[in-house]
Coordinates of C-alpha atoms and ligand atoms in Angstrom, one line a residue:
X1 CA 82.1 94.8 66.3
X2 CA 83.0 98.2 64.9
X3 CA 82.4 101.3 67.1
X4 CA 79.0 102.9 66.3
X5 CA 78.3 106.6 65.7
X6 CA 75.0 108.5 65.6
X7 CA 73.1 108.8 62.4
X8 CA 74.5 111.6 60.2
X9 CA 78.0 111.2 61.6
X10 CA 80.4 112.0 58.7
X11 CA 83.5 110.0 57.9
X12 CA 86.3 111.5 55.8
X13 CA 90.0 111.5 54.8
X14 CA 92.4 114.5 54.9
X15 CA 95.3 115.7 52.8
X16 CA 97.1 119.0 52.2
X17 CA 98.4 120.6 49.0
X18 CA 102.1 120.8 49.5
X19 CA 102.2 117.2 50.8
X20 CA 100.6 115.6 47.8
X21 CA 100.3 117.9 44.7
X22 CA 103.9 118.2 43.3
X23 CA 103.8 119.9 40.0
X24 CA 106.0 122.6 41.4
X25 CA 106.7 124.1 38.0
X26 CA 103.2 125.2 37.5
X27 CA 103.0 127.3 40.6
X28 CA 105.1 130.0 42.3
X29 CA 107.5 129.0 45.1
X30 CA 106.2 128.6 48.7
X31 CA 108.2 128.8 52.0
X32 CA 108.3 125.0 51.8
X33 CA 110.1 125.1 48.5
X34 CA 112.6 127.5 50.0
X35 CA 113.0 125.5 53.2
X36 CA 113.5 122.2 51.5
X37 CA 116.0 123.6 49.0
X38 CA 118.1 125.1 51.9
X39 CA 119.6 121.7 52.7
X40 CA 119.9 120.0 56.0
X41 CA 116.3 120.8 56.8
X42 CA 114.4 117.7 55.7
X43 CA 115.4 114.0 56.2
X44 CA 117.4 112.8 53.2
X45 CA 117.2 116.2 51.6
X46 CA 113.7 115.4 50.3
X47 CA 111.2 117.9 49.1
X48 CA 107.7 118.2 47.6
X49 CA 108.5 119.1 44.0
X50 CA 106.9 115.9 42.8
X51 CA 105.4 114.7 46.2
X52 CA 102.9 112.0 45.1
X53 CA 102.0 113.9 41.8
X54 CA 98.4 114.3 42.9
X55 CA 98.2 117.3 40.6
X56 CA 98.3 114.9 37.6
X57 CA 96.7 111.8 39.3
X58 CA 93.8 113.5 41.2
X59 CA 91.1 111.6 39.3
X60 CA 92.5 108.2 40.4
X61 CA 93.0 109.4 43.9
X62 CA 89.5 110.8 44.3
X63 CA 88.0 107.6 43.0
X64 CA 90.0 105.6 45.5
X65 CA 88.9 107.9 48.4
X66 CA 85.2 107.6 47.2
X67 CA 85.4 103.9 46.9
X68 CA 86.1 103.7 50.7
X69 CA 82.5 105.0 51.3
X70 CA 83.5 108.2 53.1
X71 CA 81.2 111.2 52.9
X72 CA 83.8 114.0 53.1
X73 CA 87.2 114.7 51.6
X74 CA 89.3 117.4 53.2
X75 CA 92.2 118.9 51.1
X76 CA 93.9 122.3 50.9
X77 CA 94.4 124.9 48.3
X78 CA 97.9 125.9 47.4
X79 CA 98.1 129.6 47.7
X80 CA 101.1 129.9 45.5
X81 CA 99.3 128.0 42.8
X82 CA 96.2 130.2 43.0
X83 CA 98.5 133.3 42.9
X84 CA 100.0 131.9 39.7
X85 CA 96.5 132.0 38.2
X86 CA 95.8 128.3 38.4
X87 CA 92.4 128.2 40.1
X88 CA 91.4 126.0 37.2
X89 CA 93.0 123.0 38.9
X90 CA 90.7 123.4 42.0
X91 CA 87.7 123.9 39.7
X92 CA 88.4 120.5 38.1
X93 CA 89.2 118.9 41.5
X94 CA 86.0 120.1 43.1
X95 CA 84.0 118.8 40.2
X96 CA 85.7 115.5 40.4
X97 CA 85.1 115.2 44.2
X98 CA 81.4 116.1 43.8
X99 CA 81.1 113.8 40.8
X100 CA 82.5 110.9 42.9
X101 CA 79.7 111.5 45.4
X102 CA 81.9 113.2 48.0
X103 CA 81.6 116.5 49.8
X104 CA 84.6 118.8 49.3
X105 CA 85.9 120.3 52.6
X106 CA 88.8 122.5 51.5
X107 CA 91.3 124.3 53.8
X108 CA 92.4 127.7 52.7
X109 CA 95.8 127.7 54.3
X110 CA 97.8 124.6 55.3
X111 CA 101.3 126.1 55.8
X112 CA 102.5 126.7 52.3
X113 CA 102.8 130.5 52.3
X114 CA 103.8 132.1 49.0
X115 CA 107.5 133.0 49.2
X116 CA 106.8 136.5 47.9
X117 CA 104.7 137.1 51.0
X118 CA 107.4 135.7 53.2
X119 CA 109.8 138.1 51.6
X120 CA 107.4 140.9 52.7
X121 CA 107.5 139.6 56.3
X122 CA 105.4 136.5 56.2
X123 CA 103.0 136.1 59.1
X124 CA 105.0 138.6 61.2
X125 CA 103.5 141.2 58.8
X126 CA 99.9 142.1 59.5
X127 CA 99.3 142.7 55.8
X128 CA 99.6 139.0 55.2
X129 CA 96.2 138.5 56.9
X130 CA 94.6 141.0 54.4
X131 CA 96.3 139.1 51.5
X132 CA 94.7 135.9 52.8
X133 CA 91.3 137.6 52.7
X134 CA 91.9 138.6 49.0
X135 CA 92.9 135.0 48.2
X136 CA 89.8 133.8 50.0
X137 CA 87.7 136.1 47.9
X138 CA 89.2 134.6 44.7
X139 CA 88.4 131.1 45.8
X140 CA 84.9 131.6 47.1
X141 CA 83.8 133.5 44.1
X142 CA 85.0 130.8 41.8
X143 CA 84.0 127.7 43.9
X144 CA 81.3 129.0 46.3
X145 CA 78.5 127.7 44.0
X146 CA 79.7 124.1 44.7
X147 CA 81.7 124.1 48.0
X148 CA 79.5 124.2 51.0
X149 CA 82.1 123.6 53.8
X150 CA 85.2 125.7 54.3
X151 CA 88.1 125.4 56.7
X152 CA 90.1 128.7 57.1
X153 CA 93.4 127.8 58.6
X154 CA 95.2 124.6 59.6
X155 CA 97.0 124.3 63.0
X156 CA 98.0 127.9 63.5
X157 CA 99.6 126.7 66.7
X158 CA 101.9 124.1 65.1
X159 CA 102.8 126.5 62.2
X160 CA 103.7 129.3 64.8
X161 CA 105.6 127.0 67.1
X162 CA 107.6 125.0 64.5
X163 CA 108.0 127.6 61.9
X164 CA 108.3 130.9 63.8
X165 CA 109.2 130.1 67.5
X166 CA 111.5 127.2 66.5
X167 CA 113.2 126.6 63.2
X168 CA 112.1 123.0 62.5
X169 CA 109.6 123.9 59.8
X170 CA 109.4 126.6 57.1
X171 CA 110.1 129.5 57.4
X172 CA 112.5 128.5 60.2
X173 CA 112.5 131.8 62.0
X174 CA 113.5 130.7 65.5
X175 CA 112.0 133.7 67.3
X176 CA 111.0 132.0 70.6
X177 CA 108.2 134.0 72.3
X178 CA 108.8 136.7 69.8
X179 CA 106.7 134.5 67.4
X180 CA 103.4 135.5 69.0
X181 CA 102.6 138.2 66.4
X182 CA 102.8 135.5 63.7
X183 CA 100.1 133.7 65.7
X184 CA 98.0 136.8 66.0
X185 CA 98.1 137.7 62.3
X186 CA 97.0 134.1 61.4
X187 CA 94.1 134.5 63.8
X188 CA 93.3 137.8 62.2
X189 CA 93.5 136.1 58.8
X190 CA 91.0 133.5 60.1
X191 CA 88.7 136.2 61.2
X192 CA 88.9 138.1 57.9
X193 CA 88.5 134.9 55.9
X194 CA 85.3 134.0 57.9
X195 CA 84.0 137.5 57.0
X196 CA 84.7 137.1 53.3
X197 CA 83.2 133.6 53.2
X198 CA 80.0 134.8 54.9
X199 CA 79.7 137.7 52.6
X200 CA 79.7 135.2 49.7
X201 CA 77.1 133.1 51.4
X202 CA 79.2 130.2 52.5
X203 CA 77.0 127.8 54.4
X204 CA 79.4 126.1 56.8
X205 CA 82.7 127.6 58.0
X206 CA 85.2 126.2 60.5
X207 CA 88.9 126.1 61.4
X208 CA 91.2 123.1 62.1
X209 CA 93.3 123.3 65.3
X210 CA 95.6 120.8 66.8
X211 CA 94.8 120.2 70.5
X212 CA 96.4 118.0 73.1
X213 CA 96.2 117.5 76.8
X214 CA 99.2 118.9 78.6
X215 CA 100.1 117.1 81.8
X216 CA 102.8 118.3 84.3
X217 CA 105.5 115.7 84.9
X218 CA 104.9 116.0 88.7
X219 CA 102.5 117.9 90.9
X220 CA 105.1 120.4 92.1
X221 CA 104.0 124.1 91.7
X222 CA 107.0 124.6 89.3
X223 CA 105.9 121.8 86.9
X224 CA 102.3 122.7 87.1
X225 CA 103.1 126.4 86.2
X226 CA 105.3 125.3 83.4
X227 CA 102.6 123.0 82.0
X228 CA 100.0 125.7 82.3
X229 CA 102.1 128.2 80.5
X230 CA 102.9 125.7 77.7
X231 CA 99.2 124.8 77.3
X232 CA 98.3 128.5 77.2
X233 CA 100.8 129.1 74.5
X234 CA 100.1 126.0 72.3
X235 CA 96.4 125.2 72.9
X236 CA 94.5 128.2 74.3
X237 CA 96.3 131.1 72.5
X238 CA 94.7 129.7 69.3
X239 CA 91.3 128.8 70.5
X240 CA 90.4 131.3 73.3
X241 CA 90.4 134.2 70.8
X242 CA 88.1 132.3 68.5
X243 CA 85.8 130.8 71.1
X244 CA 86.0 133.4 73.9
X245 CA 87.2 136.5 72.2
X246 CA 90.3 137.0 74.2
X247 CA 93.8 135.6 74.8
X248 CA 94.4 133.3 77.8
X249 CA 96.7 135.8 79.6
X250 CA 98.0 139.4 79.7
X251 CA 101.5 138.2 78.8
X252 CA 100.2 136.6 75.6
X253 CA 98.0 139.7 74.8
X254 CA 101.1 141.9 75.2
X255 CA 103.1 139.4 73.1
X256 CA 100.7 139.7 70.2
X257 CA 102.5 142.9 69.3
X258 CA 99.3 144.9 68.5
X259 CA 98.2 148.1 70.1
X260 CA 95.3 147.5 72.6
X261 CA 92.5 149.2 70.7
X262 CA 93.4 147.5 67.5
X263 CA 93.8 144.2 69.3
X264 CA 90.3 144.5 70.7
X265 CA 88.9 145.2 67.2
X266 CA 90.8 142.2 65.8
X267 CA 89.4 140.0 68.6
X268 CA 85.9 141.1 67.8
X269 CA 86.4 139.8 64.3
X270 CA 88.2 136.6 65.3
X271 CA 85.4 135.5 67.7
X272 CA 82.8 135.4 64.9
X273 CA 80.6 132.3 65.4
X274 CA 81.6 129.1 63.5
X275 CA 79.5 126.3 62.2
X276 CA 82.0 123.6 63.3
X277 CA 85.3 123.4 65.1
X278 CA 87.9 121.1 63.7
X279 CA 90.2 119.2 66.1
X280 CA 93.4 117.5 65.0
X281 CA 94.7 115.1 67.5
X282 CA 97.8 113.0 67.6
X283 CA 99.3 112.7 71.1
X284 CA 99.4 114.4 74.5
X285 CA 102.3 116.3 75.9
X286 CA 104.1 116.2 79.2
X287 CA 105.9 119.2 80.5
X288 CA 108.3 119.9 83.4
X289 CA 110.0 123.0 84.6
X290 CA 113.6 122.8 83.3
X291 CA 115.8 121.0 85.8
X292 CA 119.2 122.7 86.3
X293 CA 122.0 120.7 84.5
X294 CA 119.6 118.3 82.7
X295 CA 120.3 117.8 79.0
X296 CA 117.0 117.9 77.1
X297 CA 118.5 117.7 73.6
X298 CA 117.1 114.8 71.6
X299 CA 114.5 113.9 74.3
X300 CA 111.8 114.7 71.7
X301 CA 111.7 115.2 68.0
X302 CA 111.7 119.0 68.6
X303 CA 114.2 120.7 70.9
X304 CA 112.9 123.7 72.9
X305 CA 115.8 126.2 73.1
X306 CA 117.5 126.8 76.4
X307 CA 116.1 129.5 78.5
X308 CA 112.5 128.6 77.9
X309 CA 110.5 128.2 81.1
X310 CA 109.2 124.7 80.1
X311 CA 110.7 121.4 78.8
X312 CA 108.7 118.7 77.0
X313 CA 109.5 115.2 78.4
X314 CA 108.3 111.9 77.0
X315 CA 104.8 111.0 77.8
X316 CA 104.5 107.7 79.7
X317 CA 103.1 105.3 77.2
X318 CA 103.8 101.7 76.4
X319 CA 103.1 102.1 72.7
X320 CA 104.4 104.5 70.1
X321 CA 104.0 104.9 66.4
X322 CA 107.0 104.4 64.1
X323 CA 107.3 108.3 64.2
X324 CA 107.9 107.9 68.0
X325 CA 104.6 109.5 68.9
X326 CA 102.9 108.2 72.0
X327 CA 99.7 106.2 71.4
X328 CA 97.2 107.6 74.0
X329 CA 93.6 107.3 72.6
X330 CA 92.1 108.5 75.9
X331 CA 93.9 111.8 75.3
X332 CA 91.4 112.4 72.5
X333 CA 88.4 111.9 74.8
X334 CA 90.1 114.1 77.4
X335 CA 90.8 117.0 75.1
X336 CA 87.3 116.9 73.6
X337 CA 85.7 117.0 77.1
X338 CA 88.1 119.8 78.1
X339 CA 87.2 121.8 75.0
X340 CA 83.5 121.4 75.8
X341 CA 83.9 122.4 79.4
X342 CA 86.2 125.4 78.6
X343 CA 83.9 126.8 75.8
X344 CA 80.2 127.1 76.3
X345 CA 80.2 128.5 72.7
X346 CA 81.9 125.4 71.2
X347 CA 80.2 124.5 67.9
X348 CA 79.8 120.9 66.8
X349 CA 83.3 119.3 66.5
X350 CA 84.7 117.5 63.6
X351 CA 87.9 115.5 64.1
X352 CA 89.7 117.0 61.0
X353 CA 92.9 114.9 61.5
X354 CA 93.8 111.8 63.4
X355 CA 96.1 109.0 62.3
X356 CA 99.5 107.3 62.6
X357 CA 102.7 106.8 60.8
X358 CA 103.9 103.2 60.6
X359 CA 106.7 102.2 58.3
X360 CA 104.6 99.8 56.4
X361 CA 106.2 97.2 54.1
X362 CA 105.6 97.5 50.4
X363 CA 102.7 95.5 49.0
X364 CA 103.5 91.8 49.3
X365 CA 103.0 88.9 46.8
X366 CA 99.3 89.0 47.6
X367 CA 99.2 92.7 46.5
X368 CA 98.2 93.8 50.0
X369 CA 99.7 96.0 52.7
X370 CA 99.1 94.5 56.1
X371 CA 99.0 97.4 58.5
X372 CA 97.4 95.9 61.6
X373 CA 98.9 98.5 63.9
X374 CA 97.3 101.4 62.0
X375 CA 93.9 99.5 62.2
X376 CA 94.4 99.2 66.0
X377 CA 95.3 102.9 66.3
X378 CA 92.3 104.1 64.3
X379 CA 89.9 101.7 66.1
X380 CA 91.1 102.8 69.5
X381 CA 90.8 106.5 68.6
X382 CA 87.4 106.1 67.0
X383 CA 86.3 104.5 70.3
X384 CA 87.7 107.4 72.1
X385 CA 85.6 109.7 70.0
X386 CA 82.5 107.6 70.7
X387 CA 83.4 107.9 74.5
X388 CA 83.4 111.7 74.1
X389 CA 80.0 111.6 72.4
X390 CA 78.7 109.4 75.3
X391 CA 80.1 112.0 77.7
X392 CA 78.0 114.6 76.0
X393 CA 80.4 116.3 73.5
X394 CA 78.8 116.9 70.1
X395 CA 81.1 115.4 67.5
X396 CA 79.8 115.3 64.0
X397 CA 82.5 113.7 62.0
X398 CA 86.0 112.1 61.9
X399 CA 88.6 112.4 59.1
X400 CA 91.7 110.1 59.0
X401 CA 95.0 111.7 58.4
X402 CA 95.8 110.8 55.7
X403 CA 94.1 109.4 52.6
X404 CA 97.5 108.7 51.0
X405 CA 101.1 108.3 52.1
X406 CA 102.7 111.7 51.4
X407 CA 105.5 114.2 52.1
X408 CA 105.6 114.5 55.9
X409 CA 107.2 117.9 56.2
X410 CA 110.7 117.8 57.9
X411 CA 110.4 114.0 58.1
X412 CA 110.2 113.7 54.3
X413 CA 108.9 110.4 52.9
X414 CA 109.9 108.2 55.8
X415 CA 106.7 108.6 57.7
X416 CA 103.7 106.9 56.2
X417 CA 100.3 108.1 57.4
X418 CA 98.1 106.9 54.5
X419 CA 95.2 104.5 54.2
X420 CA 96.5 104.1 50.7
X421 CA 100.1 103.1 50.2
X422 CA 102.2 105.0 47.7
X423 CA 105.3 103.6 46.1
X424 CA 107.4 106.8 46.0
X425 CA 109.4 105.6 43.0
X426 CA 106.7 104.4 40.7
X427 CA 103.9 106.5 42.4
X428 CA 101.7 103.4 42.3
X429 CA 98.8 103.5 44.8
X430 CA 97.7 100.4 46.7
X431 CA 94.9 100.5 49.4
X432 CA 96.3 99.1 52.7
X433 CA 94.3 96.7 54.9
X434 CA 93.4 99.8 57.1
X435 CA 91.6 101.2 54.0
X436 CA 89.4 98.1 53.7
X437 CA 88.9 98.1 57.5
X438 CA 87.7 101.8 57.4
X439 CA 85.4 101.0 54.4
X440 CA 83.8 98.1 56.4
X441 CA 83.5 100.3 59.5
X442 CA 81.7 103.0 57.6
X443 CA 79.4 100.4 55.9
X444 CA 78.5 99.0 59.4
X445 CA 77.1 102.4 60.6
X446 CA 73.4 103.3 60.9
X447 CA 72.1 104.9 57.7
X448 CA 73.2 108.5 57.1
X449 CA 70.9 111.5 56.9
Ligands
FCB501 C1 99.6 117.6 61.3 C2 99.6 118.4 60.0 C3 99.5 117.5 58.8 C4 100.3 116.2 59.0 C5 100.1 115.6 60.3 C6 100.8 114.3 60.5 O1 100.3 118.4 62.3 O2 98.5 119.3 60.0 O3 99.8 118.2 57.7 O4 101.6 116.5 58.8 O5 100.4 116.5 61.3

């Protein structure tokens, strides 16, 4: 039997602009266009210039998503496309989504900063936050009559860590702890965007944050301190300001690079109440204090530079996705309970991303893609959400990452997260077995409100 959810629980699927749209010629360049063109940055030198050509195939894609019976579709706007004057695409997209019986849940910013803003300092420049507010105004004035739910920013923590602290994602700054101002300016952008959305009467506003339990490798004080610091930097730096109105430590406050009085004014704005809190979950993290002489390179997909006071080590797990990510469904229950306990102000949660990459075979002679491992992954994680609900956490929805196979950032097209298979040569779409399983699970729920 499928896991059961309370009446009114919303099911959805998620995507993001750079990963699916393509049509690079009709927009200005983003930091991801620059990063992918630099060479040696993405597996096989791949990029998102065509991606899965969603820009031209959106009508077919939206119909496929709607046919699964989901209520919500989360996608993101391409800021460089909007800057180039093409809001018309999102106008048509939103109409198509609504016409298919779905609720559009757009994200304003999912990592594809316009290159011209990067040239002016990117997220290290406070002014970028004000530019995001202007861009928010453009979108909400054009679409606010039809879009009810808005997500401001996607995973500010991952963007800051991979793109600014490390150099694994665009814009590849490699600043270490010097990246904290990039985090602060994104949080400020979130706060300003909420303000603009509210001014335009937006009914439901939230944010999408990646969260994960962080466990020390041993119970020694050194490992516990290293894990606490890592979790402060990657989890709580991006949720405490929103849900508590302050940073988790003095060190991080100071690192934000903003004079105290201004920082306090920023935090006032950043802590504005939200209607929902989006949680993206993939896997937990295990941290130890660096052991003298131990070589950590290659232990994980991302190398933390020498000299950092923490080292990620592989989580103990018997099962991994084909991306190498540990499969730990209980980590989702755990992080939801932790968020509820940490934040008395936590609004209803929506799982805005959860899913797995498996290197699925192309459709067989029967025309099907048999992805049992993805079904098992999603089933276990949905049960973990149901467990959190039983434990008293209010969770109002769950969106699978992703609707379609797409461009998985630095991993290129090797990693397939979709419920819908995409042949990257012909761009043909084929629903996988997991898509039909998800459709059946949704059909087996109590009636929606
Ligand atoms: C998340 C990103 C999303 C996708 C998944 C696999 O961190 O928000 O765009 O790449 O990981």
